[in-house]
Short mmCIF file of C-alpha atoms in Angstrom, two decimals:
data_model
loop_
_atom_site.label_atom_id
_atom_site.label_comp_id
_atom_site.label_asym_id
_atom_site.label_seq_id
_atom_site.Cartn_x
_atom_site.Cartn_y
_atom_site.Cartn_z
CA MET A 1 -50.09 40.13 -47.09
CA LYS A 2 -46.71 39.32 -45.50
CA ASP A 3 -44.56 37.02 -47.63
CA ARG A 4 -44.83 34.17 -44.99
CA THR A 5 -48.70 34.26 -44.88
CA PHE A 6 -48.85 34.48 -48.65
CA LEU A 7 -46.61 31.35 -49.06
CA ILE A 8 -48.37 29.51 -46.31
CA ILE A 9 -52.12 30.17 -47.98
CA LEU A 10 -50.20 29.09 -51.42
CA ALA A 11 -49.04 25.96 -49.80
CA LEU A 12 -52.37 25.21 -48.23
CA VAL A 13 -54.28 25.72 -51.57
CA THR A 14 -51.64 23.81 -53.58
CA LEU A 15 -51.84 20.77 -51.10
CA ALA A 16 -55.78 20.95 -50.85
CA GLY A 17 -55.84 20.85 -54.66
CA ILE A 18 -53.29 17.94 -54.93
CA ALA A 19 -55.53 15.98 -52.51
CA VAL A 20 -58.86 16.54 -54.26
CA THR A 21 -57.36 15.70 -57.53
CA THR A 22 -55.66 12.71 -56.50
CA ALA A 23 -58.86 11.43 -54.52
CA LEU A 24 -60.79 12.23 -57.76
CA ALA A 25 -58.73 10.33 -59.97
CA ILE A 26 -58.26 7.22 -57.76
CA HIS A 27 -62.14 7.22 -57.49
CA GLY A 28 -62.53 7.89 -61.29
CA TYR A 29 -59.96 5.09 -62.01
CA ARG A 30 -61.71 2.51 -59.67
CA LEU A 31 -65.21 3.24 -61.22
CA TRP A 32 -63.67 2.94 -64.81
CA GLN A 33 -62.13 -0.35 -63.66
CA SER A 34 -65.06 -1.43 -62.22
CA ILE A 35 -67.79 -1.45 -65.00
CA SER A 36 -67.64 -3.23 -68.48
CA ILE A 37 -67.55 -1.74 -72.15
CA VAL A 38 -71.13 -2.19 -72.48
CA GLU A 39 -72.14 -0.29 -69.59
CA MET A 40 -69.75 2.53 -70.22
CA ILE A 41 -70.99 2.80 -73.94
CA ALA A 42 -74.47 3.02 -72.50
CA ASN A 43 -73.54 5.94 -70.43
CA TRP A 44 -71.35 7.68 -73.15
CA ARG A 45 -73.62 9.67 -75.49
CA MET M 1 -46.81 49.30 -53.92
CA ASP M 2 -48.24 47.00 -51.22
CA LYS M 3 -51.61 47.01 -52.89
CA LYS M 4 -49.71 45.80 -56.55
CA LYS M 5 -47.92 43.13 -54.36
CA LEU M 6 -51.21 42.00 -52.84
CA VAL M 7 -53.06 41.82 -56.22
CA LYS M 8 -50.18 39.94 -57.44
CA GLN M 9 -50.36 37.41 -54.54
CA LEU M 10 -54.08 37.04 -54.77
CA ALA M 11 -53.77 36.45 -58.79
CA VAL M 12 -51.26 33.75 -57.93
CA ILE M 13 -53.70 32.09 -55.43
CA LEU M 14 -56.63 32.35 -57.79
CA PHE M 15 -54.59 30.92 -60.74
CA VAL M 16 -53.60 27.90 -58.37
CA VAL M 17 -57.34 27.55 -57.43
CA ILE M 18 -58.50 27.93 -61.13
CA PHE M 19 -55.80 25.59 -62.14
CA PHE M 20 -56.84 22.72 -60.07
CA ALA M 21 -60.68 23.39 -60.39
CA GLY M 22 -60.11 22.92 -64.41
CA LEU M 23 -58.14 19.79 -63.74
CA ASP M 24 -60.63 18.14 -61.42
CA LEU M 25 -63.30 19.34 -63.92
CA GLY M 26 -61.54 17.53 -66.74
CA ILE M 27 -61.12 14.58 -64.67
CA TYR M 28 -64.96 14.42 -63.74
CA HIS M 29 -65.93 14.99 -67.59
CA LEU M 30 -63.43 12.43 -68.94
CA PHE M 31 -63.70 9.44 -66.41
CA ILE M 32 -66.30 10.16 -63.67
CA LYS M 33 -69.36 11.25 -65.57
CA ARG M 34 -69.16 8.27 -67.95
CA VAL M 35 -69.16 5.71 -65.23
CA ILE M 36 -71.03 7.41 -62.40
CA SER M 37 -74.46 6.61 -63.61
CA HIS M 38 -73.33 2.91 -63.32
CA HIS M 39 -74.44 3.34 -59.85
CA SER M 40 -77.78 4.65 -60.34
CA PRO M 41 -80.73 2.18 -59.76
CA GLY M 42 -81.07 1.82 -63.85
CA MET M 43 -77.84 1.02 -64.48
CA GLN M 44 -77.41 -1.24 -61.38
CA LYS M 45 -80.13 -3.23 -63.06
CA MET M 46 -78.23 -3.68 -66.20
CA SER M 47 -75.20 -4.87 -64.37
CA VAL M 48 -74.29 -8.64 -64.40
CA GLU M 49 -75.32 -9.84 -61.25
CA VAL M 50 -73.24 -12.77 -60.37
CA SER M 51 -75.29 -13.80 -57.57
CA ASN M 52 -78.13 -14.44 -59.95
CA TYR M 53 -76.23 -17.33 -61.36
CA VAL M 54 -75.34 -19.48 -58.40
CA PRO M 55 -76.56 -23.04 -58.80
CA PHE M 56 -78.65 -24.63 -56.36
CA THR M 57 -80.38 -21.39 -55.16
CA ASP M 58 -83.52 -21.74 -57.11
CA SER M 59 -82.52 -18.78 -59.45
CA LYS M 60 -84.84 -18.37 -62.16
CA ASN M 61 -81.83 -17.35 -64.23
CA ILE M 62 -80.55 -20.64 -64.44
CA PHE M 63 -81.85 -23.43 -66.87
CA SER M 64 -81.07 -26.96 -65.71
CA ALA M 65 -82.02 -30.59 -66.29
CA LYS M 66 -83.76 -31.48 -63.19
CA ASP M 67 -83.72 -35.26 -63.73
CA ALA M 68 -80.11 -35.70 -65.17
CA PRO M 69 -78.24 -38.19 -63.07
CA LYS M 70 -75.73 -36.49 -60.51
CA LEU M 71 -71.90 -37.20 -60.86
CA GLU M 72 -70.36 -39.20 -58.27
CA GLY M 73 -66.74 -39.61 -56.66
CA ASP M 74 -64.31 -37.01 -57.86
CA ILE M 75 -66.07 -33.88 -59.10
CA PRO M 76 -64.20 -31.85 -61.70
CA THR M 77 -63.87 -28.16 -60.78
CA ILE M 78 -65.23 -26.05 -63.36
CA ASP M 79 -64.43 -22.39 -64.17
CA GLY M 80 -65.03 -20.10 -67.35
CA ALA M 81 -65.61 -16.86 -68.95
CA ALA M 82 -67.93 -14.10 -67.62
CA ALA M 83 -70.12 -14.10 -70.64
CA LEU M 84 -70.72 -17.80 -70.15
CA LEU M 85 -71.57 -18.02 -66.80
CA PRO M 86 -75.31 -18.61 -67.12
CA MET M 87 -74.57 -21.78 -69.28
CA TYR M 88 -72.08 -23.60 -67.22
CA ALA M 89 -74.02 -22.57 -63.87
CA GLY M 90 -76.89 -24.71 -65.80
CA PHE M 91 -74.51 -27.57 -66.48
CA VAL M 92 -73.29 -27.49 -62.76
CA GLU M 93 -76.98 -27.32 -61.52
CA SER M 94 -78.00 -30.18 -63.58
CA ILE M 95 -75.20 -32.73 -62.86
CA TYR M 96 -73.22 -31.70 -59.86
CA PRO M 97 -74.11 -32.64 -56.47
CA SER M 98 -75.47 -29.83 -54.63
CA GLY M 99 -72.87 -29.70 -51.86
CA SER M 100 -70.15 -29.41 -54.50
CA VAL M 101 -70.85 -25.64 -54.87
CA LYS M 102 -69.80 -23.52 -51.96
CA THR M 103 -69.87 -19.82 -51.92
CA ALA M 104 -68.08 -17.39 -49.64
CA ALA M 105 -68.53 -13.63 -48.91
CA ASP M 106 -66.39 -12.56 -52.27
CA GLY M 107 -67.72 -15.27 -54.54
CA TYR M 108 -67.15 -19.05 -54.42
CA ALA M 109 -65.19 -20.66 -51.75
CA PRO M 110 -61.72 -21.90 -52.67
CA GLU M 111 -63.00 -25.67 -52.36
CA SER M 112 -66.06 -25.26 -54.49
CA ALA M 113 -66.37 -27.34 -57.45
CA MET M 114 -67.65 -24.18 -59.52
CA HIS M 115 -65.58 -21.06 -59.83
CA TYR M 116 -66.24 -17.64 -61.73
CA THR M 117 -63.02 -16.16 -62.78
CA ASN M 118 -62.72 -14.76 -66.56
CA THR M 119 -61.18 -15.95 -69.76
CA ARG M 120 -57.72 -15.10 -68.70
CA GLY M 121 -57.90 -16.40 -65.26
CA ALA M 122 -59.90 -19.52 -66.42
CA TYR M 123 -57.04 -20.45 -69.07
CA LYS M 124 -54.09 -20.00 -66.42
CA ASP M 125 -56.25 -22.07 -63.81
CA ILE M 126 -56.63 -24.94 -66.42
CA VAL M 127 -53.08 -24.95 -67.10
CA ASP M 128 -52.02 -24.87 -63.47
CA GLY M 129 -54.28 -27.37 -62.72
CA LYS M 130 -56.73 -25.33 -60.45
CA ALA M 131 -59.50 -25.99 -62.64
CA ASP M 132 -60.37 -29.49 -64.49
CA ILE M 133 -62.76 -27.95 -67.08
CA ILE M 134 -63.08 -24.25 -68.34
CA ILE M 135 -65.82 -22.88 -70.55
CA CYS M 136 -64.35 -20.31 -72.67
CA ALA M 137 -64.11 -18.83 -76.41
CA GLN M 138 -60.81 -19.81 -78.21
CA PRO M 139 -57.54 -19.14 -76.55
CA SER M 140 -55.22 -16.44 -77.72
CA GLU M 141 -51.62 -17.01 -78.85
CA GLU M 142 -50.28 -16.01 -75.55
CA GLN M 143 -52.47 -18.65 -73.64
CA LEU M 144 -51.68 -21.47 -76.12
CA LYS M 145 -48.04 -20.48 -75.35
CA TYR M 146 -48.54 -20.63 -71.62
CA ALA M 147 -49.89 -24.15 -71.73
CA LYS M 148 -46.99 -25.36 -74.12
CA ASP M 149 -44.31 -23.66 -72.00
CA ASN M 150 -45.87 -25.58 -68.86
CA GLY M 151 -46.35 -28.87 -70.85
CA VAL M 152 -49.79 -28.93 -70.91
CA GLU M 153 -52.07 -29.60 -73.86
CA LEU M 154 -55.46 -28.61 -74.14
CA GLU M 155 -58.38 -30.56 -75.69
CA MET M 156 -61.17 -28.18 -76.79
CA VAL M 157 -64.71 -29.73 -77.53
CA GLN M 158 -67.16 -27.15 -79.09
CA ILE M 159 -70.37 -27.09 -77.14
CA ALA M 160 -71.98 -23.94 -78.52
CA SER M 161 -71.61 -20.93 -80.64
CA ASP M 162 -72.04 -17.17 -79.98
CA ALA M 163 -71.62 -14.05 -81.86
CA PHE M 164 -68.69 -11.53 -81.48
CA VAL M 165 -70.60 -8.28 -81.61
CA PHE M 166 -69.54 -4.57 -81.99
CA ILE M 167 -71.73 -2.16 -79.95
CA VAL M 168 -72.31 1.67 -79.94
CA ASN M 169 -74.38 4.01 -77.86
CA ASP M 170 -78.07 3.85 -79.27
CA SER M 171 -77.86 7.36 -80.07
CA ASN M 172 -75.29 6.73 -82.51
CA PRO M 173 -76.81 6.78 -85.99
CA VAL M 174 -74.44 4.24 -87.61
CA SER M 175 -76.07 0.63 -87.45
CA ASP M 176 -73.88 -1.20 -90.04
CA LEU M 177 -70.24 -1.62 -90.57
CA THR M 178 -68.28 -3.88 -92.99
CA VAL M 179 -65.37 -6.06 -91.51
CA ASP M 180 -62.97 -3.78 -93.53
CA GLN M 181 -64.44 -0.55 -91.90
CA ILE M 182 -64.04 -2.68 -88.37
CA ARG M 183 -60.48 -3.23 -89.22
CA GLY M 184 -59.94 0.59 -90.35
CA ILE M 185 -61.50 1.79 -86.87
CA TYR M 186 -59.46 -0.52 -84.58
CA SER M 187 -56.01 0.15 -86.47
CA GLY M 188 -56.82 3.88 -86.53
CA ARG M 189 -57.08 4.30 -90.47
CA ILE M 190 -60.91 5.58 -89.98
CA LYS M 191 -61.00 8.15 -87.07
CA ASN M 192 -64.14 9.88 -87.52
CA TRP M 193 -67.68 8.47 -87.70
CA LYS M 194 -68.74 10.73 -90.53
CA GLU M 195 -66.08 8.29 -92.65
CA VAL M 196 -68.48 5.36 -92.10
CA GLY M 197 -71.75 7.37 -92.56
CA GLY M 198 -72.12 8.95 -89.12
CA LYS M 199 -71.90 12.33 -87.38
CA ASN M 200 -68.84 14.36 -87.85
CA ILE M 201 -67.21 13.28 -84.34
CA PRO M 202 -64.19 11.42 -83.48
CA ILE M 203 -64.42 7.42 -82.94
CA ALA M 204 -63.15 6.22 -79.43
CA ALA M 205 -62.36 2.67 -80.41
CA MET M 206 -62.73 0.73 -76.86
CA HIS M 207 -61.25 -2.72 -76.45
CA ARG M 208 -60.14 -4.86 -73.76
CA ASN M 209 -57.00 -6.18 -71.74
CA LYS M 210 -54.81 -8.61 -73.67
CA GLY M 211 -56.24 -12.30 -73.14
CA SER M 212 -59.86 -11.53 -72.42
CA GLY M 213 -62.29 -13.45 -74.43
CA SER M 214 -63.41 -10.59 -76.69
CA GLN M 215 -59.94 -9.21 -77.21
CA THR M 216 -58.92 -12.39 -78.68
CA ALA M 217 -61.79 -12.52 -80.87
CA LEU M 218 -60.94 -8.83 -82.05
CA GLU M 219 -57.23 -9.80 -82.68
CA LYS M 220 -58.63 -12.53 -85.02
CA VAL M 221 -60.97 -10.08 -86.89
CA MET M 222 -57.94 -7.78 -87.23
CA GLY M 223 -55.64 -10.36 -88.92
CA ASN M 224 -52.24 -8.67 -89.30
CA GLU M 225 -53.45 -5.17 -88.71
CA PRO M 226 -52.36 -3.80 -85.41
CA ILE M 227 -54.91 -2.55 -82.99
CA LYS M 228 -54.32 1.04 -81.95
CA PRO M 229 -53.77 1.67 -78.21
CA ASP M 230 -56.70 1.97 -76.03
CA TYR M 231 -55.66 5.23 -74.22
CA THR M 232 -56.47 7.30 -77.34
CA THR M 233 -60.14 6.53 -76.53
CA LEU M 234 -60.87 9.38 -74.28
CA PHE M 235 -62.77 11.53 -76.73
CA GLY M 236 -65.43 11.04 -79.30
CA SER M 237 -68.39 8.77 -79.50
CA PRO M 238 -67.54 5.00 -78.65
CA ILE M 239 -67.59 1.67 -80.35
CA GLY M 240 -66.72 -1.44 -78.09
CA ILE M 241 -66.77 -5.20 -78.39
CA SER M 242 -68.32 -8.04 -76.48
CA PHE M 243 -70.18 -11.26 -77.01
CA ARG M 244 -73.89 -11.03 -78.28
CA TYR M 245 -75.37 -12.84 -75.12
CA TYR M 246 -73.37 -10.77 -72.59
CA VAL M 247 -75.11 -7.64 -74.23
CA THR M 248 -78.77 -8.99 -74.99
CA GLY M 249 -79.02 -11.56 -72.17
CA MET M 250 -77.02 -10.50 -69.26
CA LEU M 251 -77.05 -6.67 -69.53
CA GLY M 252 -80.56 -6.36 -71.36
CA GLU M 253 -79.17 -4.20 -74.16
CA GLY M 254 -80.01 -0.84 -72.32
CA GLY M 255 -78.50 2.06 -73.81
CA VAL M 256 -76.63 0.24 -76.43
CA LYS M 257 -76.70 -1.14 -80.11
CA ILE M 258 -75.38 -4.13 -81.56
CA LEU M 259 -74.23 -3.09 -85.24
CA LYS M 260 -74.80 -5.49 -88.12
CA ILE M 261 -71.72 -6.71 -89.84
CA ASN M 262 -71.65 -6.77 -93.81
CA GLY M 263 -75.26 -5.99 -93.41
CA VAL M 264 -76.08 -9.17 -91.14
CA GLU M 265 -77.56 -8.93 -87.86
CA PRO M 266 -76.11 -11.60 -85.25
CA THR M 267 -79.24 -13.82 -84.46
CA ALA M 268 -79.58 -17.15 -83.59
CA LYS M 269 -80.14 -18.01 -87.12
CA THR M 270 -77.35 -15.95 -88.78
CA ILE M 271 -74.63 -17.49 -86.35
CA ALA M 272 -76.01 -20.91 -86.71
CA ASP M 273 -75.84 -20.81 -90.75
CA GLY M 274 -72.38 -18.81 -90.66
CA SER M 275 -73.85 -15.85 -92.41
CA TYR M 276 -72.88 -13.68 -89.50
CA PRO M 277 -69.25 -13.16 -90.58
CA VAL M 278 -67.68 -12.94 -86.78
CA ALA M 279 -69.41 -15.76 -85.17
CA GLY M 280 -67.39 -17.91 -82.61
CA GLY M 281 -67.26 -20.99 -80.91
CA VAL M 282 -67.64 -21.79 -77.03
CA TYR M 283 -65.52 -24.67 -76.21
CA ALA M 284 -65.25 -27.10 -73.00
CA ILE M 285 -61.64 -27.22 -72.43
CA TYR M 286 -59.72 -29.77 -70.35
CA ARG M 287 -56.29 -31.28 -70.20
CA LYS M 288 -55.32 -33.82 -72.67
CA GLY M 289 -54.91 -37.09 -71.00
CA GLU M 290 -57.23 -36.31 -68.16
CA LYS M 291 -57.65 -39.12 -65.90
CA ASN M 292 -60.82 -38.19 -63.95
CA PRO M 293 -63.60 -40.00 -65.84
CA ASN M 294 -66.06 -37.21 -64.42
CA VAL M 295 -64.50 -34.60 -66.70
CA TYR M 296 -65.47 -36.65 -69.73
CA LYS M 297 -68.92 -37.30 -68.10
CA THR M 298 -69.31 -33.55 -67.79
CA VAL M 299 -68.52 -32.78 -71.46
CA ASP M 300 -70.66 -35.58 -72.75
CA PHE M 301 -73.61 -33.88 -70.70
CA MET M 302 -72.90 -30.71 -72.60
CA LEU M 303 -73.27 -32.29 -75.74
CA SER M 304 -76.33 -34.29 -74.97
CA PRO M 305 -79.72 -33.33 -76.01
CA GLU M 306 -80.31 -32.06 -72.26
CA GLY M 307 -76.94 -30.24 -72.29
CA GLN M 308 -77.92 -28.71 -75.64
CA GLU M 309 -81.23 -27.50 -74.38
CA ILE M 310 -79.46 -25.75 -71.49
CA VAL M 311 -77.32 -23.95 -74.03
CA GLU M 312 -80.23 -22.77 -76.09
CA LYS M 313 -82.64 -21.89 -73.21
CA SER M 314 -79.59 -19.99 -71.61
CA GLY M 315 -79.34 -17.87 -74.88
CA TYR M 316 -76.55 -19.49 -76.58
CA ILE M 317 -76.51 -21.45 -80.09
CA PRO M 318 -76.31 -25.00 -79.67
CA VAL M 319 -74.03 -26.96 -81.84
CA LYS M 320 -76.38 -29.99 -82.00
CA SER M 321 -80.20 -30.08 -82.31
CA ALA M 322 -81.33 -30.07 -78.74
#
């Protein structure tokens, strides 16, 4: 694999990873904020 | 040589993929898995549906006095804590004119005489003059300071009682804690459930944001002991705080268990006779020197036999025999 190709693939994989992680973290934070302690404890075995 | 380089390049890419996959899996297990079932049909049934407590909608969840005389003239704006919504919705439906409560797409309309905020918002609103009566538990030190700094003195009239409760998942074998153990858990002295007769698993001591009714109640239980920060609660089995009716009445108690404190279960009897050690008052709060006579009429109604019957039927403990 050429260096340029490798760097492009690496950049794309990294960007995709950051995007998915950020979206997941925001989604999780919003869910976390939207429920009460009571509901969270009911879910949390 | 090229093959070695290719293997290295593929290894780097694989490492990045595995790194992000691990990170995402961690986020899923620590955050999302614990809250995702909130959106299942079963969990939605347990959620507090504010729309079930809108006065003048023939809601079966609201208990009101049908024959009570309605207020006339300047109708006081009423607000309060989430855990007390059923009670003050009943007061409003009893004595407020039906046209005074107005809803909007995202809750109550700004001109409505009834609002539903929360303890923090309600205390701010009574000081700022956006509410005339609020129904809440005792204020925190910060809330009293905010009133004082703004030159507002608050009158507090106890209209009901409720218990401050500690809850665990219903799979937790622990059913009883002492007040000292509670202080140990929330200060970080007691870190594992096995120290209080449970499984060998860390305690995730969950609490709320400063100024909320239950957090203020927890601060009172803790006395001078500091509460350890909430961000340490990602691992282990949880313990949380709430008010009794919020758990038993509004959420149906599904999946959680209310702990006995010092061997006493929080029931209507143990709260009323004071044997449950962490019971608390529910107050109607208004500004001292309030000029609107309807504020006093509304508070008088809350303490009347009809008002106290609403307190009892809504699931709280009356301060006077209904």
